[in-house]
Amino acid sequence: MNGGEDDLAAVKSTGDDPDTRKGRQMVWVIIVLAGLFETGWAIGLKYSDGFSRLWPSVWTILAMMVSVWLLGIAMKELPVGTAYSVWVGIGAVGTVILGIVLFGESANAMRLISVAFIIAGIIGLKLATPV
């Protein structure tokens, strides 16, 4: 008799309903976007030449603001250690890769292995975080 209600209660208690899953996925999209904007402002710092060039400086400051704003949104759902570490990790990996591509920075084996470890850490935090 109560089967339908029991099933609904089970879904609510596990947080496995479609809306909850969608919310969990969205918070990870937000933190990835925040990390990408962090990469953008880190690279923008180089192009702004110490904030001495107007438009690169403007875009850098805007990227900073968007990055921190998105991080704040993600921290509503994610643990602070996970959110901050993933944000920094994505920013670091993106900045190293763009430094190699845009500025001819070294792509030696040790740097690439180190980047792989950062990526492994990001994935590990994602898998270890219940959100």
CSV table of N, CA, C and O in Angstrom, one decimal:
chain,number,residue,atom,x,y,z
A,1,MET,N,0.8,-1.2,0.0
A,1,MET,CA,0.0,0.0,0.0
A,1,MET,C,0.8,1.3,0.0
A,1,MET,O,0.6,2.2,-0.7
A,2,ASN,N,1.9,1.2,0.8
A,2,ASN,CA,2.7,2.4,1.0
A,2,ASN,C,3.9,2.4,0.1
A,2,ASN,O,4.8,3.2,0.3
A,3,GLY,N,4.0,1.5,-0.9
A,3,GLY,CA,5.2,1.3,-1.7
A,3,GLY,C,5.7,2.6,-2.4
A,3,GLY,O,6.8,2.9,-2.4
A,4,GLY,N,4.8,3.4,-3.0
A,4,GLY,CA,5.1,4.6,-3.7
A,4,GLY,C,5.7,5.6,-2.7
A,4,GLY,O,6.7,6.3,-3.0
A,5,GLU,N,5.1,5.8,-1.6
A,5,GLU,CA,5.6,6.8,-0.6
A,5,GLU,C,7.0,6.3,-0.1
A,5,GLU,O,7.8,7.2,0.2
A,6,ASP,N,7.1,5.0,0.2
A,6,ASP,CA,8.4,4.6,0.7
A,6,ASP,C,9.5,4.8,-0.4
A,6,ASP,O,10.6,5.1,0.0
A,7,ASP,N,9.2,4.5,-1.6
A,7,ASP,CA,10.2,4.8,-2.7
A,7,ASP,C,10.6,6.2,-2.8
A,7,ASP,O,11.8,6.6,-2.9
A,8,LEU,N,9.6,7.1,-2.7
A,8,LEU,CA,9.8,8.6,-2.7
A,8,LEU,C,10.7,9.0,-1.5
A,8,LEU,O,11.7,9.8,-1.7
A,9,ALA,N,10.4,8.5,-0.3
A,9,ALA,CA,11.2,8.8,0.8
A,9,ALA,C,12.6,8.3,0.7
A,9,ALA,O,13.6,9.0,1.1
A,10,ALA,N,12.8,7.1,0.1
A,10,ALA,CA,14.2,6.6,-0.1
A,10,ALA,C,15.0,7.5,-1.1
A,10,ALA,O,16.2,7.7,-0.9
A,11,VAL,N,14.3,7.9,-2.1
A,11,VAL,CA,15.0,8.8,-3.1
A,11,VAL,C,15.4,10.1,-2.4
A,11,VAL,O,16.5,10.6,-2.6
A,12,LYS,N,14.5,10.7,-1.6
A,12,LYS,CA,14.8,11.9,-0.9
A,12,LYS,C,15.9,11.8,0.1
A,12,LYS,O,16.8,12.6,0.2
A,13,SER,N,16.0,10.6,0.8
A,13,SER,CA,17.0,10.4,1.8
A,13,SER,C,18.4,10.2,1.2
A,13,SER,O,19.4,10.6,1.8
A,14,THR,N,18.4,9.6,0.0
A,14,THR,CA,19.7,9.4,-0.6
A,14,THR,C,20.2,10.6,-1.5
A,14,THR,O,21.3,10.7,-1.9
A,15,GLY,N,19.2,11.5,-1.7
A,15,GLY,CA,19.5,12.6,-2.6
A,15,GLY,C,19.8,12.2,-4.0
A,15,GLY,O,20.5,12.9,-4.7
A,16,ASP,N,19.1,11.1,-4.4
A,16,ASP,CA,19.4,10.6,-5.8
A,16,ASP,C,18.3,10.9,-6.8
A,16,ASP,O,18.2,10.3,-7.8
A,17,ASP,N,17.5,11.9,-6.5
A,17,ASP,CA,16.5,12.3,-7.5
A,17,ASP,C,17.1,13.1,-8.6
A,17,ASP,O,18.2,13.7,-8.4
A,18,PRO,N,16.5,13.2,-9.7
A,18,PRO,CA,17.1,13.9,-10.9
A,18,PRO,C,17.5,15.4,-10.6
A,18,PRO,O,18.6,15.8,-11.0
A,19,ASP,N,16.7,16.1,-9.8
A,19,ASP,CA,17.1,17.5,-9.5
A,19,ASP,C,18.3,17.6,-8.7
A,19,ASP,O,19.2,18.5,-8.9
A,20,THR,N,18.5,16.7,-7.7
A,20,THR,CA,19.7,16.7,-6.9
A,20,THR,C,20.9,16.3,-7.7
A,20,THR,O,22.0,17.0,-7.5
A,21,ARG,N,20.8,15.3,-8.5
A,21,ARG,CA,21.9,14.9,-9.4
A,21,ARG,C,22.3,16.1,-10.3
A,21,ARG,O,23.5,16.4,-10.5
A,22,LYS,N,21.3,16.8,-10.9
A,22,LYS,CA,21.6,17.9,-11.7
A,22,LYS,C,22.3,19.0,-11.0
A,22,LYS,O,23.2,19.6,-11.5
A,23,GLY,N,21.9,19.3,-9.8
A,23,GLY,CA,22.5,20.3,-8.9
A,23,GLY,C,24.0,19.9,-8.6
A,23,GLY,O,24.8,20.8,-8.6
A,24,ARG,N,24.2,18.6,-8.3
A,24,ARG,CA,25.6,18.2,-8.0
A,24,ARG,C,26.5,18.4,-9.3
A,24,ARG,O,27.6,18.8,-9.2
A,25,GLN,N,25.9,18.1,-10.4
A,25,GLN,CA,26.7,18.2,-11.7
A,25,GLN,C,27.0,19.7,-11.9
A,25,GLN,O,28.1,20.1,-12.4
A,26,MET,N,26.0,20.5,-11.7
A,26,MET,CA,26.1,22.0,-12.0
A,26,MET,C,27.2,22.6,-11.1
A,26,MET,O,28.0,23.5,-11.6
A,27,VAL,N,27.3,22.2,-9.8
A,27,VAL,CA,28.3,22.8,-9.0
A,27,VAL,C,29.7,22.5,-9.5
A,27,VAL,O,30.6,23.3,-9.4
A,28,TRP,N,29.9,21.3,-10.1
A,28,TRP,CA,31.2,20.9,-10.6
A,28,TRP,C,31.5,21.7,-11.9
A,28,TRP,O,32.6,22.1,-12.2
A,29,VAL,N,30.4,22.0,-12.7
A,29,VAL,CA,30.6,22.8,-13.9
A,29,VAL,C,31.0,24.2,-13.5
A,29,VAL,O,31.9,24.8,-14.0
A,30,ILE,N,30.4,24.7,-12.4
A,30,ILE,CA,30.7,26.1,-11.9
A,30,ILE,C,32.2,26.1,-11.4
A,30,ILE,O,32.9,27.1,-11.7
A,31,ILE,N,32.6,25.1,-10.7
A,31,ILE,CA,34.0,25.2,-10.2
A,31,ILE,C,35.0,25.1,-11.3
A,31,ILE,O,36.1,25.7,-11.3
A,32,VAL,N,34.7,24.3,-12.3
A,32,VAL,CA,35.6,24.2,-13.5
A,32,VAL,C,35.6,25.5,-14.2
A,32,VAL,O,36.7,26.0,-14.6
A,33,LEU,N,34.5,26.2,-14.4
A,33,LEU,CA,34.5,27.5,-15.0
A,33,LEU,C,35.3,28.5,-14.2
A,33,LEU,O,36.0,29.3,-14.7
A,34,ALA,N,35.1,28.5,-12.9
A,34,ALA,CA,35.9,29.3,-12.0
A,34,ALA,C,37.4,29.1,-12.2
A,34,ALA,O,38.2,30.1,-12.3
A,35,GLY,N,37.8,27.9,-12.3
A,35,GLY,CA,39.2,27.5,-12.6
A,35,GLY,C,39.7,28.0,-13.9
A,35,GLY,O,40.8,28.5,-14.0
A,36,LEU,N,38.9,27.9,-14.9
A,36,LEU,CA,39.2,28.4,-16.2
A,36,LEU,C,39.4,29.9,-16.2
A,36,LEU,O,40.3,30.5,-16.8
A,37,PHE,N,38.5,30.6,-15.5
A,37,PHE,CA,38.7,32.1,-15.4
A,37,PHE,C,39.9,32.4,-14.6
A,37,PHE,O,40.6,33.4,-14.8
A,38,GLU,N,40.3,31.6,-13.6
A,38,GLU,CA,41.5,31.8,-12.9
A,38,GLU,C,42.7,31.7,-13.8
A,38,GLU,O,43.7,32.5,-13.8
A,39,THR,N,42.7,30.7,-14.7
A,39,THR,CA,43.7,30.6,-15.8
A,39,THR,C,43.8,31.9,-16.6
A,39,THR,O,44.9,32.4,-16.9
A,40,GLY,N,42.6,32.3,-16.9
A,40,GLY,CA,42.5,33.6,-17.8
A,40,GLY,C,43.1,34.8,-17.1
A,40,GLY,O,43.9,35.5,-17.7
A,41,TRP,N,42.9,34.9,-15.8
A,41,TRP,CA,43.5,36.1,-15.1
A,41,TRP,C,45.0,35.9,-14.9
A,41,TRP,O,45.7,36.9,-14.9
A,42,ALA,N,45.4,34.7,-14.7
A,42,ALA,CA,46.9,34.5,-14.5
A,42,ALA,C,47.6,34.8,-15.8
A,42,ALA,O,48.7,35.5,-15.8
A,43,ILE,N,47.1,34.4,-16.9
A,43,ILE,CA,47.7,34.7,-18.2
A,43,ILE,C,47.5,36.2,-18.5
A,43,ILE,O,48.4,36.8,-19.0
A,44,GLY,N,46.4,36.7,-18.1
A,44,GLY,CA,46.2,38.2,-18.3
A,44,GLY,C,47.2,39.0,-17.5
A,44,GLY,O,47.5,40.1,-18.0
A,45,LEU,N,47.6,38.5,-16.4
A,45,LEU,CA,48.7,39.3,-15.7
A,45,LEU,C,49.9,39.5,-16.5
A,45,LEU,O,50.5,40.5,-16.5
A,46,LYS,N,50.3,38.4,-17.3
A,46,LYS,CA,51.4,38.5,-18.1
A,46,LYS,C,51.2,39.6,-19.2
A,46,LYS,O,52.1,40.4,-19.5
A,47,TYR,N,50.0,39.5,-19.8
A,47,TYR,CA,49.7,40.4,-20.9
A,47,TYR,C,49.5,41.9,-20.5
A,47,TYR,O,49.7,42.8,-21.2
A,48,SER,N,49.1,42.0,-19.2
A,48,SER,CA,48.9,43.4,-18.7
A,48,SER,C,50.2,44.1,-18.4
A,48,SER,O,50.1,45.4,-18.2
A,49,ASP,N,51.3,43.4,-18.4
A,49,ASP,CA,52.6,44.0,-18.1
A,49,ASP,C,52.6,44.8,-16.9
A,49,ASP,O,52.9,46.0,-16.8
A,50,GLY,N,52.2,44.1,-15.8
A,50,GLY,CA,52.2,44.8,-14.5
A,50,GLY,C,51.1,45.8,-14.4
A,50,GLY,O,51.3,46.9,-13.7
A,51,PHE,N,50.0,45.6,-15.0
A,51,PHE,CA,48.8,46.5,-15.0
A,51,PHE,C,49.2,47.8,-15.7
A,51,PHE,O,48.6,48.8,-15.4
A,52,SER,N,50.2,47.8,-16.6
A,52,SER,CA,50.5,49.1,-17.3
A,52,SER,C,49.8,49.2,-18.6
A,52,SER,O,49.9,50.3,-19.2
A,53,ARG,N,49.2,48.1,-19.1
A,53,ARG,CA,48.4,48.2,-20.4
A,53,ARG,C,47.0,48.1,-20.0
A,53,ARG,O,46.5,47.2,-19.3
A,54,LEU,N,46.2,49.1,-20.5
A,54,LEU,CA,44.8,49.3,-20.1
A,54,LEU,C,43.9,48.1,-20.4
A,54,LEU,O,43.4,47.5,-19.4
A,55,TRP,N,43.7,47.7,-21.6
A,55,TRP,CA,42.7,46.6,-21.9
A,55,TRP,C,43.1,45.3,-21.4
A,55,TRP,O,42.3,44.6,-20.8
A,56,PRO,N,44.4,44.8,-21.5
A,56,PRO,CA,44.7,43.6,-20.8
A,56,PRO,C,44.5,43.6,-19.3
A,56,PRO,O,44.0,42.7,-18.7
A,57,SER,N,44.7,44.8,-18.7
A,57,SER,CA,44.4,45.0,-17.2
A,57,SER,C,43.0,44.9,-16.9
A,57,SER,O,42.6,44.2,-15.9
A,58,VAL,N,42.1,45.5,-17.7
A,58,VAL,CA,40.7,45.5,-17.5
A,58,VAL,C,40.2,44.0,-17.6
A,58,VAL,O,39.4,43.6,-16.8
A,59,TRP,N,40.6,43.3,-18.7
A,59,TRP,CA,40.1,41.9,-18.8
A,59,TRP,C,40.7,41.1,-17.7
A,59,TRP,O,40.0,40.2,-17.2
A,60,THR,N,41.9,41.3,-17.2
A,60,THR,CA,42.4,40.5,-16.1
A,60,THR,C,41.6,40.7,-14.9
A,60,THR,O,41.3,39.8,-14.2
A,61,ILE,N,41.3,42.0,-14.6
A,61,ILE,CA,40.5,42.3,-13.4
A,61,ILE,C,39.1,41.7,-13.5
A,61,ILE,O,38.6,41.1,-12.5
A,62,LEU,N,38.5,41.8,-14.6
A,62,LEU,CA,37.2,41.1,-14.8
A,62,LEU,C,37.3,39.6,-14.6
A,62,LEU,O,36.4,39.0,-14.0
A,63,ALA,N,38.3,39.0,-15.2
A,63,ALA,CA,38.4,37.6,-15.0
A,63,ALA,C,38.6,37.2,-13.6
A,63,ALA,O,38.1,36.2,-13.1
A,64,MET,N,39.4,38.0,-12.8
A,64,MET,CA,39.6,37.8,-11.4
A,64,MET,C,38.2,37.8,-10.7
A,64,MET,O,37.9,36.9,-9.8
A,65,MET,N,37.4,38.8,-11.0
A,65,MET,CA,36.1,39.0,-10.3
A,65,MET,C,35.2,37.8,-10.6
A,65,MET,O,34.6,37.3,-9.7
A,66,VAL,N,35.1,37.4,-11.9
A,66,VAL,CA,34.3,36.3,-12.2
A,66,VAL,C,34.7,35.0,-11.6
A,66,VAL,O,33.9,34.2,-11.1
A,67,SER,N,36.0,34.8,-11.6
A,67,SER,CA,36.6,33.6,-11.0
A,67,SER,C,36.3,33.4,-9.6
A,67,SER,O,35.8,32.4,-9.1
A,68,VAL,N,36.5,34.5,-8.8
A,68,VAL,CA,36.2,34.5,-7.4
A,68,VAL,C,34.7,34.4,-7.1
A,68,VAL,O,34.3,33.7,-6.2
A,69,TRP,N,33.9,35.1,-7.9
A,69,TRP,CA,32.5,35.0,-7.7
A,69,TRP,C,32.0,33.6,-8.0
A,69,TRP,O,31.2,33.0,-7.2
A,70,LEU,N,32.4,32.9,-9.0
A,70,LEU,CA,32.0,31.5,-9.3
A,70,LEU,C,32.5,30.6,-8.2
A,70,LEU,O,31.8,29.7,-7.8
A,71,LEU,N,33.7,30.8,-7.7
A,71,LEU,CA,34.3,30.0,-6.6
A,71,LEU,C,33.3,30.1,-5.4
A,71,LEU,O,33.0,29.2,-4.7
A,72,GLY,N,32.9,31.4,-5.1
A,72,GLY,CA,32.0,31.6,-4.0
A,72,GLY,C,30.7,30.8,-4.1
A,72,GLY,O,30.1,30.2,-3.2
A,73,ILE,N,30.2,30.8,-5.3
A,73,ILE,CA,28.9,30.1,-5.6
A,73,ILE,C,29.1,28.6,-5.4
A,73,ILE,O,28.3,27.9,-4.7
A,74,ALA,N,30.2,28.1,-5.9
A,74,ALA,CA,30.5,26.6,-5.7
A,74,ALA,C,30.7,26.3,-4.3
A,74,ALA,O,30.3,25.2,-3.8
A,75,MET,N,31.3,27.2,-3.5
A,75,MET,CA,31.5,26.9,-2.1
A,75,MET,C,30.2,26.8,-1.2
A,75,MET,O,30.2,26.3,-0.1
A,76,LYS,N,29.1,27.2,-1.8
A,76,LYS,CA,27.8,27.0,-1.1
A,76,LYS,C,27.5,25.5,-1.0
A,76,LYS,O,26.8,25.1,-0.1
A,77,GLU,N,28.0,24.7,-2.0
A,77,GLU,CA,27.7,23.2,-2.0
A,77,GLU,C,28.9,22.4,-1.7
A,77,GLU,O,28.8,21.3,-1.1
A,78,LEU,N,30.1,22.8,-2.2
A,78,LEU,CA,31.3,22.0,-2.0
A,78,LEU,C,32.0,22.3,-0.7
A,78,LEU,O,32.0,23.4,-0.3
A,79,PRO,N,32.7,21.3,-0.1
A,79,PRO,CA,33.5,21.6,1.0
A,79,PRO,C,34.6,22.6,0.6
A,79,PRO,O,35.1,22.6,-0.5
A,80,VAL,N,35.0,23.5,1.5
A,80,VAL,CA,35.9,24.6,1.2
A,80,VAL,C,37.2,24.1,0.7
A,80,VAL,O,37.8,24.6,-0.3
A,81,GLY,N,37.7,23.0,1.3
A,81,GLY,CA,39.0,22.4,0.9
A,81,GLY,C,39.0,21.9,-0.5
A,81,GLY,O,39.9,22.1,-1.3
A,82,THR,N,37.9,21.2,-0.8
A,82,THR,CA,37.7,20.7,-2.2
A,82,THR,C,37.6,21.8,-3.2
A,82,THR,O,38.3,21.8,-4.2
A,83,ALA,N,36.7,22.7,-2.9
A,83,ALA,CA,36.4,23.8,-3.9
A,83,ALA,C,37.7,24.6,-4.2
A,83,ALA,O,38.1,24.8,-5.3
A,84,TYR,N,38.4,25.0,-3.1
A,84,TYR,CA,39.6,25.8,-3.3
A,84,TYR,C,40.7,25.0,-4.0
A,84,TYR,O,41.3,25.6,-4.9
A,85,SER,N,40.9,23.8,-3.6
A,85,SER,CA,42.0,23.0,-4.2
A,85,SER,C,41.7,22.7,-5.7
A,85,SER,O,42.6,22.8,-6.5
A,86,VAL,N,40.5,22.4,-6.0
A,86,VAL,CA,40.1,22.2,-7.4
A,86,VAL,C,40.3,23.5,-8.2
A,86,VAL,O,40.8,23.4,-9.3
A,87,TRP,N,39.8,24.6,-7.7
A,87,TRP,CA,39.9,25.9,-8.3
A,87,TRP,C,41.4,26.2,-8.6
A,87,TRP,O,41.8,26.5,-9.8
A,88,VAL,N,42.2,26.1,-7.6
A,88,VAL,CA,43.7,26.4,-7.8
A,88,VAL,C,44.3,25.4,-8.7
A,88,VAL,O,45.1,25.7,-9.6
A,89,GLY,N,43.9,24.1,-8.6
A,89,GLY,CA,44.5,23.1,-9.5
A,89,GLY,C,44.2,23.3,-11.0
A,89,GLY,O,45.1,23.2,-11.8
A,90,ILE,N,42.9,23.6,-11.2
A,90,ILE,CA,42.6,23.9,-12.6
A,90,ILE,C,43.3,25.1,-13.1
A,90,ILE,O,43.8,25.2,-14.3
A,91,GLY,N,43.4,26.2,-12.3
A,91,GLY,CA,44.1,27.4,-12.7
A,91,GLY,C,45.6,27.1,-12.9
A,91,GLY,O,46.2,27.6,-13.9
A,92,ALA,N,46.2,26.3,-12.1
A,92,ALA,CA,47.6,26.0,-12.2
A,92,ALA,C,47.9,25.2,-13.5
A,92,ALA,O,48.8,25.5,-14.3
A,93,VAL,N,47.1,24.1,-13.7
A,93,VAL,CA,47.2,23.3,-14.9
A,93,VAL,C,47.0,24.1,-16.2
A,93,VAL,O,47.9,24.1,-17.1
A,94,GLY,N,46.0,24.9,-16.2
A,94,GLY,CA,45.7,25.8,-17.4
A,94,GLY,C,46.8,26.8,-17.6
A,94,GLY,O,47.2,27.0,-18.8
A,95,THR,N,47.3,27.3,-16.5
A,95,THR,CA,48.4,28.3,-16.7
A,95,THR,C,49.7,27.7,-17.2
A,95,THR,O,50.4,28.3,-18.0
A,96,VAL,N,50.0,26.6,-16.7
A,96,VAL,CA,51.2,25.9,-17.2
A,96,VAL,C,51.1,25.5,-18.6
A,96,VAL,O,52.0,25.8,-19.4
A,97,ILE,N,49.9,25.0,-19.0
A,97,ILE,CA,49.7,24.6,-20.4
A,97,ILE,C,49.8,25.8,-21.3
A,97,ILE,O,50.5,25.8,-22.4
A,98,LEU,N,49.1,26.9,-20.9
A,98,LEU,CA,49.1,28.1,-21.8
A,98,LEU,C,50.5,28.8,-21.7
A,98,LEU,O,50.9,29.4,-22.7
A,99,GLY,N,51.2,28.7,-20.6
A,99,GLY,CA,52.6,29.2,-20.6
A,99,GLY,C,53.4,28.5,-21.6
A,99,GLY,O,54.3,29.1,-22.3
A,100,ILE,N,53.3,27.2,-21.8
A,100,ILE,CA,54.0,26.4,-22.8
A,100,ILE,C,53.6,26.9,-24.2
A,100,ILE,O,54.5,27.1,-25.0
A,101,VAL,N,52.3,26.9,-24.4
A,101,VAL,CA,51.8,27.2,-25.8
A,101,VAL,C,52.0,28.7,-26.2
A,101,VAL,O,52.5,28.9,-27.3
A,102,LEU,N,51.7,29.6,-25.3
A,102,LEU,CA,51.8,31.0,-25.6
A,102,LEU,C,53.1,31.7,-25.5
A,102,LEU,O,53.5,32.6,-26.2
A,103,PHE,N,53.9,31.2,-24.5
A,103,PHE,CA,55.1,31.9,-24.1
A,103,PHE,C,56.4,31.1,-24.3
A,103,PHE,O,57.5,31.5,-23.9
A,104,GLY,N,56.2,29.9,-24.8
A,104,GLY,CA,57.3,29.0,-25.1
A,104,GLY,C,58.1,28.5,-23.8
A,104,GLY,O,59.2,28.2,-23.9
A,105,GLU,N,57.3,28.4,-22.7
A,105,GLU,CA,57.9,27.9,-21.5
A,105,GLU,C,58.3,26.5,-21.7
A,105,GLU,O,57.7,25.8,-22.5
A,106,SER,N,59.2,26.0,-20.8
A,106,SER,CA,59.7,24.6,-20.9
A,106,SER,C,58.5,23.6,-20.7
A,106,SER,O,57.7,23.8,-19.9
A,107,ALA,N,58.6,22.6,-21.6
A,107,ALA,CA,57.7,21.4,-21.5
A,107,ALA,C,58.5,20.2,-21.1
A,107,ALA,O,58.2,19.1,-21.7
A,108,ASN,N,59.4,20.3,-20.2
A,108,ASN,CA,60.2,19.1,-19.9
A,108,ASN,C,59.4,18.1,-19.2
A,108,ASN,O,58.3,18.4,-18.7
A,109,ALA,N,59.9,16.9,-19.1
A,109,ALA,CA,59.2,15.8,-18.5
A,109,ALA,C,58.8,16.0,-17.1
A,109,ALA,O,57.7,15.7,-16.7
A,110,MET,N,59.7,16.6,-16.3
A,110,MET,CA,59.4,16.8,-14.9
A,110,MET,C,58.2,17.8,-14.7
A,110,MET,O,57.3,17.5,-13.9
A,111,ARG,N,58.1,18.8,-15.5
A,111,ARG,CA,56.9,19.7,-15.5
A,111,ARG,C,55.7,19.0,-15.8
A,111,ARG,O,54.6,19.2,-15.2
A,112,LEU,N,55.7,18.2,-16.9
A,112,LEU,CA,54.5,17.5,-17.4
A,112,LEU,C,54.1,16.5,-16.4
A,112,LEU,O,52.9,16.3,-16.2
A,113,ILE,N,55.0,15.8,-15.8
A,113,ILE,CA,54.7,14.8,-14.7
A,113,ILE,C,54.0,15.5,-13.5
A,113,ILE,O,53.0,15.0,-13.0
A,114,SER,N,54.6,16.6,-13.2
A,114,SER,CA,54.0,17.4,-12.1
A,114,SER,C,52.6,17.9,-12.4
A,114,SER,O,51.7,17.8,-11.5
A,115,VAL,N,52.3,18.3,-13.6
A,115,VAL,CA,51.0,18.7,-14.0
A,115,VAL,C,50.0,17.5,-13.9
A,115,VAL,O,48.9,17.6,-13.5
A,116,ALA,N,50.5,16.3,-14.3
A,116,ALA,CA,49.7,15.1,-14.3
A,116,ALA,C,49.3,14.8,-12.8
A,116,ALA,O,48.2,14.3,-12.6
A,117,PHE,N,50.3,15.0,-11.9
A,117,PHE,CA,49.9,14.8,-10.5
A,117,PHE,C,48.9,15.8,-10.0
A,117,PHE,O,48.0,15.4,-9.2
A,118,ILE,N,48.9,17.0,-10.5
A,118,ILE,CA,47.9,18.0,-10.1
A,118,ILE,C,46.5,17.5,-10.6
A,118,ILE,O,45.5,17.5,-9.9
A,119,ILE,N,46.5,17.0,-11.9
A,119,ILE,CA,45.3,16.5,-12.5
A,119,ILE,C,44.7,15.3,-11.7
A,119,ILE,O,43.5,15.2,-11.4
A,120,ALA,N,45.6,14.4,-11.3
A,120,ALA,CA,45.2,13.3,-10.5
A,120,ALA,C,44.7,13.7,-9.2
A,120,ALA,O,43.7,13.1,-8.7
A,121,GLY,N,45.2,14.7,-8.6
A,121,GLY,CA,44.7,15.3,-7.3
A,121,GLY,C,43.3,15.9,-7.5
A,121,GLY,O,42.4,15.7,-6.6
A,122,ILE,N,43.1,16.6,-8.6
A,122,ILE,CA,41.8,17.1,-8.9
A,122,ILE,C,40.7,16.0,-9.0
A,122,ILE,O,39.6,16.1,-8.5
A,123,ILE,N,41.1,15.0,-9.8
A,123,ILE,CA,40.2,13.9,-10.0
A,123,ILE,C,39.9,13.2,-8.7
A,123,ILE,O,38.8,12.8,-8.4
A,124,GLY,N,41.0,13.0,-7.9
A,124,GLY,CA,40.8,12.3,-6.6
A,124,GLY,C,39.9,13.1,-5.7
A,124,GLY,O,39.0,12.5,-5.0
A,125,LEU,N,40.0,14.4,-5.7
A,125,LEU,CA,39.1,15.2,-4.8
A,125,LEU,C,37.6,15.1,-5.3
A,125,LEU,O,36.7,15.1,-4.5
A,126,LYS,N,37.5,15.1,-6.6
A,126,LYS,CA,36.1,14.9,-7.2
A,126,LYS,C,35.5,13.6,-6.8
A,126,LYS,O,34.4,13.6,-6.3
A,127,LEU,N,36.3,12.6,-6.9
A,127,LEU,CA,35.8,11.2,-6.5
A,127,LEU,C,35.5,11.1,-5.0
A,127,LEU,O,34.7,10.3,-4.6
A,128,ALA,N,36.3,11.8,-4.2
A,128,ALA,CA,36.2,11.6,-2.8
A,128,ALA,C,35.2,12.6,-2.2
A,128,ALA,O,34.9,12.5,-1.0
A,129,THR,N,34.6,13.5,-3.0
A,129,THR,CA,33.6,14.4,-2.4
A,129,THR,C,32.2,14.0,-2.8
A,129,THR,O,31.9,13.7,-3.9
A,130,PRO,N,31.4,13.8,-1.8
A,130,PRO,CA,30.1,13.2,-2.0
A,130,PRO,C,29.1,14.2,-2.7
A,130,PRO,O,28.0,13.7,-3.2
A,131,VAL,N,29.5,15.4,-2.9
A,131,VAL,CA,28.6,16.4,-3.6
A,131,VAL,C,28.7,16.1,-5.1
A,131,VAL,O,29.7,15.9,-5.6
